[in-house]
């Protein structure tokens, strides 16, 4: 153990002869190297002491265990923590010491038992849980596989089909479901959890309850033939849904090894595969992303001031369109009473209906009961004037992107809302200083940029101006957390962070097409890279109207690096505006299935003539790698500018923004992390090459050029020219 151990276990032996071993490592009692060592020591002691007859394993402060300390994986990857001997933890300690012990262990689970946490619990001879506890094996989300026997024990406790689902989807189950699955043996209230577990352990010892080693159970596992079919199907699904990822297949292989060759062979295979898998790029990227996501709510100079978020009792939303109704849905789902304002009855009813439909779709999917639906919808109140704004704590304006309309609204809000009320705008591109120009409330004006559909998309871009008060930021961060959004705090500028990265992505794709590349090949290559869809399919989905409106903002503000093309306006003239008109870059059938359209060539030719560019034979035969680089390196270039200008606080925030706002594959770590895996010098040299051939759109920015010259990573902290935050 180190001088300052990272966590420990505490053992108390009661008069009943039960030793209660408690994992203590806040905030989630993760299994650090020190905790694991201490767990082993506590077990050694408990197994040797004559006054200990049975053991209860639990976690401090209502949390059983959040799994292996993920930071330890970073230590292993960097060689700072030595790799333990193969099978030491999983086989030698957990299986051969704890599970094989002559004293029974019972896990008392409250809060969470995730990853290694659940695996340790499954090694115990019984599990008692609270009904609200969350139990799961989410390791695949980190690019690894369960490594403490989870691949072997979970199928033996709940069956192969359910175990696979829990592992592949990385979704935990609640205590009640775990009980009905057989994963836990009994449910107890938090208050009675440990006492129930104590009694259970003694009952096992006295043979009043079965003494079960999960590893050797066979009753829940399907027959060999059936299990193989299930595994075959899972493999096909994994290949289809995650073709760039190997670790789900490795996980399935390891489960199969245990079923075919026996659980002990499975344990060894799991140990072997686990050792290698943590050194893969996928694992490094996903672990980076895990910490990046959690780092976004740490804002230097804001969240370190000791400010306490104020209570937001009521929120008002202006505009019941797609965005406004989505935001309202997200808020009422987070239990915030919401006032939705529209300009007339018809629009108001349509807005309320949209919220209702959003919630109803949850009921249909079985994610919400009818009772909860009614309770949630009752939190929404529609209004046509500002009277009920007199006691709101936060307003979110979500009307169309029209500067003078927004200015008028903010002037009105200043009159009607109480002085403490936060005045937020959901604008996706407009400068907030402009929006607040007609007010004297600049300190409480803030951007709350949601992504469509707002009730589903997890990102919330929080935009602050130089005048936004730290308290308003802390308050909005708290609201974001309560409605389960990942916030990214950015500075004020046209397009903020996400849309500034989006513009060059779409523009690069159009530039390539005008010079000879194929629309559908581009979409295919980008999808293969891991985006949910290609840039053209996405344009169709969001609609050309939105693409043109946001594009215009970019043209106006960043003229020198805008690639101007008439392709979309030409198509609009032909009444092609994307999926809603059934024609865009693709044509759509009744079932909204997209197919390539040979007619497209005609529009591309016309746009090419207007731009006065020639087809470049090289661009007609691009490899997938070239397509990915030519579309994403301009995004990296813009991300560098966003960082250099101080719009984003740190590169990792842009990684999160790209993954959650653009759909960039998390297993590539995010835009900047991915860029650094390729190297600044390489990216810069390619951009220079294309800039010479195809113009200023590709020109590397000063930040990029400087990093490339020094051979420095793009994401290491920048000496910012002038922070805009
Ligand atoms: C061998 C084994 O098979 C391998 C493993 O066990 S791998 C680990 C498996 N476990 C996991 O994947 C769980 C990961 N954690 C989570 O999903 C969520 O953090 C949680 C559900 C536990 C809690 O969520 P929530 O309450 O929203 O809090 P969240 O902000 O995410 O986490 C709180 C803090 O705990 C940290 N944390 C959570 N789980 C951690 C873990 N397993 N290791 C290290 N730190 C962890 C977070 O980084 C965060 O730290 P911060 O406050 O300094 O940013």
CSV table of N, CA and C in Angstrom, one decimal, residues 508-557:
chain,number,residue,atom,x,y,z
A,508,UNK,N,-16.6,20.7,-46.2
A,508,UNK,CA,-15.6,19.9,-46.8
A,508,UNK,C,-16.2,18.9,-47.7
A,509,UNK,N,-17.3,18.3,-47.2
A,509,UNK,CA,-18.0,17.2,-48.0
A,509,UNK,C,-18.5,17.8,-49.3
A,510,UNK,N,-19.1,19.0,-49.3
A,510,UNK,CA,-19.6,19.7,-50.5
A,510,UNK,C,-18.4,20.0,-51.4
A,511,UNK,N,-17.3,20.5,-50.8
A,511,UNK,CA,-16.2,20.9,-51.7
A,511,UNK,C,-15.7,19.6,-52.5
A,512,UNK,N,-15.6,18.5,-51.8
A,512,UNK,CA,-15.1,17.3,-52.4
A,512,UNK,C,-16.1,16.9,-53.5
A,513,UNK,N,-17.4,17.0,-53.3
A,513,UNK,CA,-18.4,16.6,-54.3
A,513,UNK,C,-18.3,17.5,-55.5
A,514,UNK,N,-18.1,18.8,-55.3
A,514,UNK,CA,-18.1,19.7,-56.4
A,514,UNK,C,-16.8,19.4,-57.3
A,515,UNK,N,-15.8,18.9,-56.7
A,515,UNK,CA,-14.6,18.6,-57.4
A,515,UNK,C,-14.5,17.1,-57.8
A,516,UNK,N,-15.6,16.4,-57.7
A,516,UNK,CA,-15.6,15.1,-58.4
A,516,UNK,C,-15.8,13.9,-57.5
A,517,UNK,N,-15.8,14.1,-56.1
A,517,UNK,CA,-16.0,12.9,-55.3
A,517,UNK,C,-17.5,12.6,-55.3
A,518,UNK,N,-17.8,11.3,-54.9
A,518,UNK,CA,-19.1,10.8,-55.0
A,518,UNK,C,-19.8,11.0,-53.6
A,519,UNK,N,-21.0,11.6,-53.7
A,519,UNK,CA,-21.8,11.8,-52.5
A,519,UNK,C,-22.0,10.5,-51.6
A,520,UNK,N,-22.3,9.5,-52.3
A,520,UNK,CA,-22.7,8.3,-51.6
A,520,UNK,C,-21.4,7.5,-51.1
A,521,UNK,N,-20.3,7.7,-51.8
A,521,UNK,CA,-19.1,7.1,-51.3
A,521,UNK,C,-18.6,7.9,-50.1
A,522,UNK,N,-18.8,9.2,-50.1
A,522,UNK,CA,-18.4,9.9,-48.9
A,522,UNK,C,-19.3,9.5,-47.7
A,523,UNK,N,-20.6,9.4,-47.9
A,523,UNK,CA,-21.4,9.0,-46.7
A,523,UNK,C,-21.0,7.6,-46.2
A,524,UNK,N,-20.7,6.7,-47.2
A,524,UNK,CA,-20.3,5.4,-46.8
A,524,UNK,C,-19.1,5.4,-46.0
A,525,UNK,N,-18.1,6.1,-46.5
A,525,UNK,CA,-16.8,6.1,-45.8
A,525,UNK,C,-16.9,6.7,-44.4
A,526,UNK,N,-17.7,7.8,-44.3
A,526,UNK,CA,-17.9,8.4,-43.0
A,526,UNK,C,-18.6,7.5,-42.0
A,527,UNK,N,-19.6,6.8,-42.5
A,527,UNK,CA,-20.4,5.9,-41.7
A,527,UNK,C,-19.5,4.8,-41.2
A,528,UNK,N,-18.6,4.3,-42.2
A,528,UNK,CA,-17.7,3.2,-41.8
A,528,UNK,C,-16.7,3.6,-40.7
A,529,UNK,N,-16.4,4.9,-40.8
A,529,UNK,CA,-15.5,5.5,-39.8
A,529,UNK,C,-16.1,5.4,-38.4
A,530,UNK,N,-17.5,5.5,-38.4
A,530,UNK,CA,-18.2,5.4,-37.1
A,530,UNK,C,-19.2,6.4,-36.8
A,531,UNK,N,-19.4,7.4,-37.8
A,531,UNK,CA,-20.4,8.4,-37.5
A,531,UNK,C,-21.8,7.7,-37.8
A,532,UNK,N,-22.8,8.1,-37.1
A,532,UNK,CA,-24.1,7.4,-37.2
A,532,UNK,C,-24.6,7.5,-38.7
A,533,UNK,N,-24.3,8.6,-39.4
A,533,UNK,CA,-24.6,8.7,-40.8
A,533,UNK,C,-23.6,9.7,-41.4
A,534,UNK,N,-23.6,9.7,-42.8
A,534,UNK,CA,-22.7,10.6,-43.5
A,534,UNK,C,-23.2,12.0,-43.5
A,535,UNK,N,-22.4,13.0,-43.9
A,535,UNK,CA,-22.8,14.4,-43.9
A,535,UNK,C,-24.0,14.7,-44.8
A,536,UNK,N,-24.1,14.0,-45.9
A,536,UNK,CA,-25.3,14.3,-46.8
A,536,UNK,C,-26.6,13.7,-46.3
A,537,UNK,N,-26.5,12.5,-45.8
A,537,UNK,CA,-27.7,11.9,-45.2
A,537,UNK,C,-28.1,12.8,-44.0
A,538,UNK,N,-27.2,13.3,-43.3
A,538,UNK,CA,-27.5,14.2,-42.1
A,538,UNK,C,-28.2,15.5,-42.6
A,539,UNK,N,-27.6,16.1,-43.7
A,539,UNK,CA,-28.2,17.3,-44.2
A,539,UNK,C,-29.7,17.0,-44.6
A,540,UNK,N,-29.9,15.9,-45.2
A,540,UNK,CA,-31.3,15.5,-45.5
A,540,UNK,C,-32.2,15.4,-44.2
A,541,UNK,N,-31.6,14.9,-43.2
A,541,UNK,CA,-32.4,14.7,-42.0
A,541,UNK,C,-32.7,16.0,-41.3
A,542,UNK,N,-31.7,16.9,-41.2
A,542,UNK,CA,-32.0,18.2,-40.5
A,542,UNK,C,-32.8,19.1,-41.4
A,543,UNK,N,-32.7,18.9,-42.7
A,543,UNK,CA,-33.4,19.8,-43.6
A,543,UNK,C,-32.5,20.9,-44.2
A,544,UNK,N,-32.7,21.2,-45.4
A,544,UNK,CA,-31.8,22.2,-46.1
A,544,UNK,C,-32.0,23.6,-45.5
A,545,UNK,N,-33.2,23.9,-45.0
A,545,UNK,CA,-33.5,25.2,-44.4
A,545,UNK,C,-32.5,25.5,-43.3
A,546,UNK,N,-32.4,24.5,-42.4
A,546,UNK,CA,-31.5,24.7,-41.2
A,546,UNK,C,-30.1,24.8,-41.7
A,547,UNK,N,-29.7,23.9,-42.7
A,547,UNK,CA,-28.3,23.9,-43.1
A,547,UNK,C,-28.0,25.3,-43.7
A,548,UNK,N,-28.9,25.9,-44.5
A,548,UNK,CA,-28.6,27.2,-45.2
A,548,UNK,C,-28.6,28.3,-44.1
A,549,UNK,N,-29.5,28.3,-43.2
A,549,UNK,CA,-29.6,29.3,-42.2
A,549,UNK,C,-28.3,29.3,-41.3
A,550,UNK,N,-27.9,28.2,-40.9
A,550,UNK,CA,-26.7,28.2,-40.0
A,550,UNK,C,-25.4,28.4,-40.9
A,551,UNK,N,-25.4,27.9,-42.1
A,551,UNK,CA,-24.3,28.2,-43.0
A,551,UNK,C,-24.1,29.6,-43.3
A,552,UNK,N,-25.3,30.4,-43.4
A,552,UNK,CA,-25.2,31.8,-43.7
A,552,UNK,C,-24.4,32.5,-42.5
A,553,UNK,N,-24.7,32.1,-41.3
A,553,UNK,CA,-24.0,32.7,-40.2
A,553,UNK,C,-22.5,32.5,-40.3
A,554,UNK,N,-22.1,31.4,-40.8
A,554,UNK,CA,-20.6,31.1,-40.9
A,554,UNK,C,-20.1,31.9,-42.0
A,555,UNK,N,-20.8,32.0,-43.1
A,555,UNK,CA,-20.3,32.8,-44.3
A,555,UNK,C,-20.1,34.3,-43.8
A,556,UNK,N,-21.1,34.8,-43.1
A,556,UNK,CA,-21.0,36.2,-42.6
A,556,UNK,C,-19.8,36.4,-41.7
A,557,UNK,N,-19.6,35.4,-40.8
A,557,UNK,CA,-18.6,35.7,-39.7
A,557,UNK,C,-17.2,35.2,-40.0
